[in-house]
CSV table of C-alpha atoms in Angstrom, one decimal:
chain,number,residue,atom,x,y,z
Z,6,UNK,CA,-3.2,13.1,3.5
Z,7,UNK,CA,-3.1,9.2,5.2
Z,8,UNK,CA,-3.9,7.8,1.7
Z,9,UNK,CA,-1.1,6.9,-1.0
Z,10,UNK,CA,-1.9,7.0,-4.4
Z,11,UNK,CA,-1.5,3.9,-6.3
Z,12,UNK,CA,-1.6,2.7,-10.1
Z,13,UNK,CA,-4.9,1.1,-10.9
Z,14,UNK,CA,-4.7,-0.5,-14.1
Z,15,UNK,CA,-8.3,-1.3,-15.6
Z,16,UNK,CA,-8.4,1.6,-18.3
Z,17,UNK,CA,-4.7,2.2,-19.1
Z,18,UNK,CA,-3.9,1.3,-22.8
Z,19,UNK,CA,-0.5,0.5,-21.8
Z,20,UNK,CA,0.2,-1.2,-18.5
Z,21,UNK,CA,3.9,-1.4,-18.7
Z,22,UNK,CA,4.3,1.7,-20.2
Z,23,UNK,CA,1.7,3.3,-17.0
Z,24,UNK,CA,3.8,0.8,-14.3
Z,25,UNK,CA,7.0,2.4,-15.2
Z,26,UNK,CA,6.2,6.0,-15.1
Z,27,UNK,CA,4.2,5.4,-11.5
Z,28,UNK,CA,7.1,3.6,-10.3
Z,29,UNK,CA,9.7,6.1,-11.5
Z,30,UNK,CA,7.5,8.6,-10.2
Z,31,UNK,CA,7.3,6.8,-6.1
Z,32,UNK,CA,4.8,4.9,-6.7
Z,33,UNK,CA,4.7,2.1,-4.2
Z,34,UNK,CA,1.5,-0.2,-5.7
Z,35,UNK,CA,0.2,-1.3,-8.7
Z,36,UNK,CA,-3.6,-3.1,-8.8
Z,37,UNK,CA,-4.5,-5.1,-12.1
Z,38,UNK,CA,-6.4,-8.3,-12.9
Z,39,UNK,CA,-6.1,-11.2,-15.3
Z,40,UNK,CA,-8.8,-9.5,-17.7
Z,41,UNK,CA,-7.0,-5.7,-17.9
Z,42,UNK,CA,-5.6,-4.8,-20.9
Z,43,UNK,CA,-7.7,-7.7,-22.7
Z,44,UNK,CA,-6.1,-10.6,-20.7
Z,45,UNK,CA,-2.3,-9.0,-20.9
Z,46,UNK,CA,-1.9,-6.7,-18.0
Z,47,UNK,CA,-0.4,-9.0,-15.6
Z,48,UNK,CA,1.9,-10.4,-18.0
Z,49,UNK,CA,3.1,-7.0,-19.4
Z,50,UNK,CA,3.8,-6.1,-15.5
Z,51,UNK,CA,6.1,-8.8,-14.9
Z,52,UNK,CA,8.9,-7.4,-16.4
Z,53,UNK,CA,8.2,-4.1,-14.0
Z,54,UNK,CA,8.1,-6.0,-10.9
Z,55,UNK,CA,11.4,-7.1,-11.9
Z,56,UNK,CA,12.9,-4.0,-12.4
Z,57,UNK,CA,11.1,-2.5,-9.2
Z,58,UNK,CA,11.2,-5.5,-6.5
Z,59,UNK,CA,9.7,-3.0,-3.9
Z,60,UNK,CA,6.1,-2.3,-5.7
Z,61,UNK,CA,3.4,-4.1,-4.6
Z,62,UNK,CA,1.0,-5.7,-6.5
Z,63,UNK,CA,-2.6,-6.6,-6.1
Z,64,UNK,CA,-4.6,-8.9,-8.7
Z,65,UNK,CA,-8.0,-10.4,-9.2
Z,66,UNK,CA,-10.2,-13.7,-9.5
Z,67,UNK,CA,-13.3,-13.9,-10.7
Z,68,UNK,CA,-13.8,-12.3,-14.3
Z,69,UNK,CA,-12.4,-15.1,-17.0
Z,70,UNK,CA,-10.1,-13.2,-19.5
Z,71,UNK,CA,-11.0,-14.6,-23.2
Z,72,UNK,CA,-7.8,-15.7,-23.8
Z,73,UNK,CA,-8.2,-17.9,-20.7
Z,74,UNK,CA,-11.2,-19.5,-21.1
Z,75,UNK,CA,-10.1,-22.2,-23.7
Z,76,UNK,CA,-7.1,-23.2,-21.8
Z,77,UNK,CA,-9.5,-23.4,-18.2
Z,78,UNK,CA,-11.7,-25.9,-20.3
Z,79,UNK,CA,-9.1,-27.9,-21.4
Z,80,UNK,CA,-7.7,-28.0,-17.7
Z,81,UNK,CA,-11.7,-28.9,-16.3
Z,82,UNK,CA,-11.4,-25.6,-13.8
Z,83,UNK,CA,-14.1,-23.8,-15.6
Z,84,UNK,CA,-17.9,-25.3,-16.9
Z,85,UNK,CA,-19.1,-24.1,-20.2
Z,86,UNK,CA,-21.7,-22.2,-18.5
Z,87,UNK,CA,-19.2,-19.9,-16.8
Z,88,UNK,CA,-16.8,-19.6,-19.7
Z,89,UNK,CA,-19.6,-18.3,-22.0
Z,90,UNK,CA,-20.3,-15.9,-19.1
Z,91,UNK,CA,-17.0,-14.9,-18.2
Z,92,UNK,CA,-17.2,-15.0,-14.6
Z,93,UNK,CA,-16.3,-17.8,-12.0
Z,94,UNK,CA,-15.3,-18.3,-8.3
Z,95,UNK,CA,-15.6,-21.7,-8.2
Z,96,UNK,CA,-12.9,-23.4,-6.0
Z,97,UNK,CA,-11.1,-25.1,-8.7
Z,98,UNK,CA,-11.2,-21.9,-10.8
Z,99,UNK,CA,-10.0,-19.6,-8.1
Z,100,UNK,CA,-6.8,-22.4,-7.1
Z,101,UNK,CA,-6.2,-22.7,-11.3
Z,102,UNK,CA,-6.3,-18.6,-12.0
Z,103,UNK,CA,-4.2,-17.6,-8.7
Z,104,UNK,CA,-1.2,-19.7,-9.3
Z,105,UNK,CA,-1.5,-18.7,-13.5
Z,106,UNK,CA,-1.6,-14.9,-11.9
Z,107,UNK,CA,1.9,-15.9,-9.4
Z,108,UNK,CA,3.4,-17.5,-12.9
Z,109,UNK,CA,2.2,-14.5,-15.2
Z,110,UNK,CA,3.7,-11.7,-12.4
Z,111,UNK,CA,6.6,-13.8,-11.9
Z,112,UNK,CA,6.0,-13.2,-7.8
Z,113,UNK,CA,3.5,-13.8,-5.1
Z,114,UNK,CA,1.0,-11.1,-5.6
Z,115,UNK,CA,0.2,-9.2,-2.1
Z,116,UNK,CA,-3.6,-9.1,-2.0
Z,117,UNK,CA,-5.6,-11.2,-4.2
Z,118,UNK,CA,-9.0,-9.4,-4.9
Z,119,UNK,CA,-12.5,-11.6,-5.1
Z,120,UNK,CA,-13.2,-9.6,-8.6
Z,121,UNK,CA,-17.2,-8.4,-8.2
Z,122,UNK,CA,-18.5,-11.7,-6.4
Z,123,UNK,CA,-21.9,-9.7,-6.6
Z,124,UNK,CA,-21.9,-10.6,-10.7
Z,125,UNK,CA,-24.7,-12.4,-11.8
Z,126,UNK,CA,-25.3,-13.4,-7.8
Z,127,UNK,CA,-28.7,-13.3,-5.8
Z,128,UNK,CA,-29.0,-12.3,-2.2
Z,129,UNK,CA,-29.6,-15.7,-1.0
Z,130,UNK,CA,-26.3,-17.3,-2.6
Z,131,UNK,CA,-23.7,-14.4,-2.1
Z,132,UNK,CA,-22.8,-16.3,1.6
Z,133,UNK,CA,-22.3,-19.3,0.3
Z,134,UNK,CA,-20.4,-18.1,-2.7
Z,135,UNK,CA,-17.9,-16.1,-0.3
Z,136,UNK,CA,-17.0,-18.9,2.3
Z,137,UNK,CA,-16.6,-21.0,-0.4
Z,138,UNK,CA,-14.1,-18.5,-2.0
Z,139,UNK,CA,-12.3,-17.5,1.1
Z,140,UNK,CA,-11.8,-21.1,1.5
Z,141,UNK,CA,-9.8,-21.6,-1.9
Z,142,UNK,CA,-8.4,-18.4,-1.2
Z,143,UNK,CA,-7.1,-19.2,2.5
Z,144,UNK,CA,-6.0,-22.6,1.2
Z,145,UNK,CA,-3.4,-20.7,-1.6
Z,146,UNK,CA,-2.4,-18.4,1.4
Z,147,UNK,CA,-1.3,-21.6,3.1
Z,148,UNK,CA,0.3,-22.7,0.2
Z,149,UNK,CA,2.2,-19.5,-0.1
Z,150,UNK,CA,0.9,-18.9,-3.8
Z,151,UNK,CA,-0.6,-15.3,-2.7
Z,152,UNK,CA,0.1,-13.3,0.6
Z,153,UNK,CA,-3.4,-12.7,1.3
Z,154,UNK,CA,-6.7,-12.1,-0.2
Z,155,UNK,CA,-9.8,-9.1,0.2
Z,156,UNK,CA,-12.7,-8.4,-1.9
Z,157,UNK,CA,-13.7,-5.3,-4.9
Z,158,UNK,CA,-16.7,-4.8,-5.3
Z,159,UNK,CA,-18.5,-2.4,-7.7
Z,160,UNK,CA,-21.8,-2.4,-6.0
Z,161,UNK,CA,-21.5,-5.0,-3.0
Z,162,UNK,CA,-21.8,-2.6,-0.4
Z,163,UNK,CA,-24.0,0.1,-1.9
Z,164,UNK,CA,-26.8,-2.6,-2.6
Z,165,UNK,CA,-26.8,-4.0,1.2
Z,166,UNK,CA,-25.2,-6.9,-0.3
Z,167,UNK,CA,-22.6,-7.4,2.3
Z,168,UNK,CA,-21.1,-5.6,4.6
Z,169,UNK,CA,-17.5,-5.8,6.5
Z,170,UNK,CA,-18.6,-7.3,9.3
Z,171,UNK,CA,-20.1,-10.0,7.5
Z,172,UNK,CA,-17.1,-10.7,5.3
Z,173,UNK,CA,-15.2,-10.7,8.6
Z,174,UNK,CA,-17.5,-13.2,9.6
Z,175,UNK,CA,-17.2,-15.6,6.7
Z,176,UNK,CA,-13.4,-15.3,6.7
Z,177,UNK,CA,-13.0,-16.3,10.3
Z,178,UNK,CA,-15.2,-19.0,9.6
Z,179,UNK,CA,-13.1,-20.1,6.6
Z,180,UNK,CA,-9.7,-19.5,7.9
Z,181,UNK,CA,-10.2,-19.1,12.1
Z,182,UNK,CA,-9.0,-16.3,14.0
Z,183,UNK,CA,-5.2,-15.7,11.6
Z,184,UNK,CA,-7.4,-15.4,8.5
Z,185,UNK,CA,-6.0,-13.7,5.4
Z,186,UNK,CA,-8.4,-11.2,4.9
Z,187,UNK,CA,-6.7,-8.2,4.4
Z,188,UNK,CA,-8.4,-5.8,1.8
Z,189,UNK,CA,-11.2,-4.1,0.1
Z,190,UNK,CA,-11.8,-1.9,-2.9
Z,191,UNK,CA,-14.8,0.2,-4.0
Z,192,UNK,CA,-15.7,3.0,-5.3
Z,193,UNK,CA,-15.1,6.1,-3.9
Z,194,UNK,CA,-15.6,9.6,-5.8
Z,195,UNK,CA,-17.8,12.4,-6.2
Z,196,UNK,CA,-20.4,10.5,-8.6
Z,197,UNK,CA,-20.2,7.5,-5.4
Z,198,UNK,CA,-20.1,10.3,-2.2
Z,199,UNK,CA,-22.4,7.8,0.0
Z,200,UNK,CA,-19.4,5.9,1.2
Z,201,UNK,CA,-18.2,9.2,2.1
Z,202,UNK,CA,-21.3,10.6,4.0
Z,203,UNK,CA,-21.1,7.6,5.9
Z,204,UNK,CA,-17.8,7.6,6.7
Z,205,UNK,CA,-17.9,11.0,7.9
Z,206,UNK,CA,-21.1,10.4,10.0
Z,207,UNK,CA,-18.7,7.4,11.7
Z,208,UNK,CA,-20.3,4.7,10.3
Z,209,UNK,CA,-20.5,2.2,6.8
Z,210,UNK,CA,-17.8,0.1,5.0
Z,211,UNK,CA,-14.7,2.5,5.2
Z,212,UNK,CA,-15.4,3.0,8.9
Z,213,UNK,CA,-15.9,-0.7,9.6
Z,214,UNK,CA,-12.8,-1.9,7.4
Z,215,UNK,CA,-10.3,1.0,9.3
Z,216,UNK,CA,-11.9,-0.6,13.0
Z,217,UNK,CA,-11.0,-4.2,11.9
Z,218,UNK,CA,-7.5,-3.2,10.4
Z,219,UNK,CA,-8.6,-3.9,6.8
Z,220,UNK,CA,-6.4,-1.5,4.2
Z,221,UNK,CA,-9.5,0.4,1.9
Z,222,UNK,CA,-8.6,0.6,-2.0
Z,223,UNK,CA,-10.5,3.5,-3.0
Z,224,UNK,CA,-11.1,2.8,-7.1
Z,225,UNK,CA,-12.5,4.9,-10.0
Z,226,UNK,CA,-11.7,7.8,-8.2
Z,227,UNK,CA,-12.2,10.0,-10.9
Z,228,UNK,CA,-15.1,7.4,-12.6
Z,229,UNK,CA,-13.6,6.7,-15.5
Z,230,UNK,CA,-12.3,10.6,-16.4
Z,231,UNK,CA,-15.7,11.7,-16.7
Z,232,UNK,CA,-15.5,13.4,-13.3
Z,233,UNK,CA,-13.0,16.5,-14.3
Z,234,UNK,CA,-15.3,17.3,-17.1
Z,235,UNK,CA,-18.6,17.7,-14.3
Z,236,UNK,CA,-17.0,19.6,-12.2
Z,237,UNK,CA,-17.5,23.6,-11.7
Z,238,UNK,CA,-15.3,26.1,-11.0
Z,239,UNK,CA,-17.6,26.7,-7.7
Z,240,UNK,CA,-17.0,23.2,-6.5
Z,241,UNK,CA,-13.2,23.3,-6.9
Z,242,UNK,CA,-12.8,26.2,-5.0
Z,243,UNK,CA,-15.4,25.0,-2.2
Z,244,UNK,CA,-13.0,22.0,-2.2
Z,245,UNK,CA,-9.1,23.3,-2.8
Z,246,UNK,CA,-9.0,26.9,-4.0
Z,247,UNK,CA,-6.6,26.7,-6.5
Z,248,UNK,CA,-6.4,23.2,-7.5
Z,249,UNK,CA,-7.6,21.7,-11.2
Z,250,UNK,CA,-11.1,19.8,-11.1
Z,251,UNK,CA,-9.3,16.3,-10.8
Z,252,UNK,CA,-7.4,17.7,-8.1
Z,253,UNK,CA,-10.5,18.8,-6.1
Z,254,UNK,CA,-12.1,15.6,-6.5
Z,255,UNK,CA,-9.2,13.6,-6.1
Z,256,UNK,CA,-8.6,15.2,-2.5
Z,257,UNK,CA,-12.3,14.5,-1.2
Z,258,UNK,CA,-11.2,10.9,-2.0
Z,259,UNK,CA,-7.9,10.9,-0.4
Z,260,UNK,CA,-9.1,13.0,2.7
Z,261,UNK,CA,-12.3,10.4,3.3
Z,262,UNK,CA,-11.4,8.6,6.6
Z,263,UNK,CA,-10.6,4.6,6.2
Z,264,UNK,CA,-9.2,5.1,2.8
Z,265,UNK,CA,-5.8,3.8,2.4
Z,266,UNK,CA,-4.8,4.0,-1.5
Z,267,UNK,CA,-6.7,5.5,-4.0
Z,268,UNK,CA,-6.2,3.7,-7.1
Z,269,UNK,CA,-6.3,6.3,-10.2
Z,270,UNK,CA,-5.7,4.6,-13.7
Z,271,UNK,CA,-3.7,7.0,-15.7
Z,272,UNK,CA,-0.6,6.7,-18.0
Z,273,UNK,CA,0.0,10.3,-18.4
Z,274,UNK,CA,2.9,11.7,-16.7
Z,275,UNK,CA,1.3,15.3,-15.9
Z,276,UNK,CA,-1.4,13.5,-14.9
Z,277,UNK,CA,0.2,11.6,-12.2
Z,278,UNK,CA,2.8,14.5,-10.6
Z,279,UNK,CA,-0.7,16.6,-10.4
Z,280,UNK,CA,-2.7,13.8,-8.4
Z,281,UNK,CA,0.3,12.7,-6.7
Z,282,UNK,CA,0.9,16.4,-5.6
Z,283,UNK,CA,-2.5,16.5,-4.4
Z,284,UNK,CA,-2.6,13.2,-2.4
Z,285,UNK,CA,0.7,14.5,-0.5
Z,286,UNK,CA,-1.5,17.6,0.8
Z,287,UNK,CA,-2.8,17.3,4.3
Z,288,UNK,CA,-6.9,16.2,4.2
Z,289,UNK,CA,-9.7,18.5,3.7
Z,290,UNK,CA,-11.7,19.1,7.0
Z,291,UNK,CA,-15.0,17.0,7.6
Z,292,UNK,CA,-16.5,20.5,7.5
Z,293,UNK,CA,-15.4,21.0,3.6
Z,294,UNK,CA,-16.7,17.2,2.9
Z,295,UNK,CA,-19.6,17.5,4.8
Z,296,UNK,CA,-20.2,20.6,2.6
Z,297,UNK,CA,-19.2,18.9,-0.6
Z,298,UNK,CA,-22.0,16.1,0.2
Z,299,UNK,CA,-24.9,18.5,1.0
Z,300,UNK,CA,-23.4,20.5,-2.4
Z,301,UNK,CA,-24.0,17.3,-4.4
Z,302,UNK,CA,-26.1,15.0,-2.3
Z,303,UNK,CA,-25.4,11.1,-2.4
């Protein structure tokens, strides 16, 4: 398949533990945020990256970890207002939390994600609230404290929120023509099959972000683990005779055009030779997606 699987790190219990078994196993990309593994995660990777100097790493801004939210007070990056809500991508914030991410990683992280900037956002503000963002964020990219930036969403796209273009748009505007913009995640998976109806009728977010050169970070591909557990014995087979129900669902992620890494959150070893088998395949036909959408609708 054109997509590699990657280490997504929201629901593992153990990040290091999860980092070194993907690694050991070829995994070339890790994706965490300050908040994972209650405000620990990037921390608990640092001594990973060390030992594996050629996996990537992709972080966050935007959700305030707990254990953060004192120490962003005391340094006057973060109001009361958004500390009691734990969210923030004010400028000050975003330049305070990207340079504690460098220092907790121990390197320059690759992509730095704009964590949900949908949360707690109305439709006339979310414009304002990216430029302003993809200023900060252009301004540590010329400071060489990240390597570039993007955007996960969890409903940004599906709402009519934004769009690519659009993003494209505000980043140009904040950083000219050589902007940073490099990324975006979403979710992609058999509960969220829109993005993949789209994609396969040639147009939406995975089709716009593969045209502008923008690497797609497919996450919650198997929505939390609930997915293997919904899954028939009818709808594996229509997928990949053979296969185990993460398997089957995993592929229609993998084989969904404009993805580039699907991000699957596992420490289990079995777990990971199984999906990593199954991301190695060559892609399911459009036919076998497009039957897989009209199977379960979007």
């Amino acid at each position: 398949m054109t997509a590699q699987l990657g280490l997504g790190t929201y629901r593992c219990p153990d990040v290091a533990e999860a980092a070194v078994r993907a690694a050991s196993r070829g995994a070339d990309w890790v994706d965490t945020a300050p908040n994972y593994e209650g405000g620990r995660a990037e921390a608990a990777l640092a001594l990973v990256l060390a030992a594996y100097p050629d996996l990537r790493v992709s972080t966050k801004v935007g959700f305030v970890p707990p254990n953060a939210r004192r120490i962003g007070l005391r340094a006057g990056v973060l109001s009361v207002d958004d500390a009691e809500r734990g969210h923030c991508l004010a400028p000050g914030y975003i330049s305070w939390q990207v340079a504690r991410s460098k220092r907790m990683l121990g390197r320059v992280p690759d992509v730095v994600f704009l964590h949900n900037p949908e949360y707690d956002c109305q439709e006339s503000e979310i414009a304002d609230r990216l430029y302003v963002a993809f200023l900060a964020l252009e301004e540590a990219c010329s400071q060489r404290v990240i390597s570039s930036y993007g955007l996960a969403t969890w409903r940004g796209f599906s709402s009519g929120l934004f769009d690519v273009p659009a993003l494209l748009e505000l980043a140009t505007k904040a950083g000219g023509p050589e902007h940073h913009l490099r990324a975006i995640q979403l979710p992609v998976s058999l509960v969220h099959l829109a993005v993949v109806a789209q994609a396969i009728d040639g147009h939406g977010p995975l089709v716009d972000a593969l045209d502008a050169g923008l690497e797609v970070f497919a996450s919650a591909p198997l929505h939390g683990g609930e997915i293997p557990g919904l899954v028939t014995r009818e709808l594996t087979d229509l997928i990949s005779p053979g296969s185990t129900p993460a398997q089957a669902a995993l592929a229609v992620v993998a084989s969904t055009t404009g993805v580039k890494r699907v991000l699957l959150s596992t420490g289990n070893p079995e777990h990971w030779t199984q999906a990593a088998d199954t991301v190695g395949r060559p892609p399911l036909s459009p036919d076998v997606l497009r039957r897989v959408v009209d199977v379960l609708g979007t």
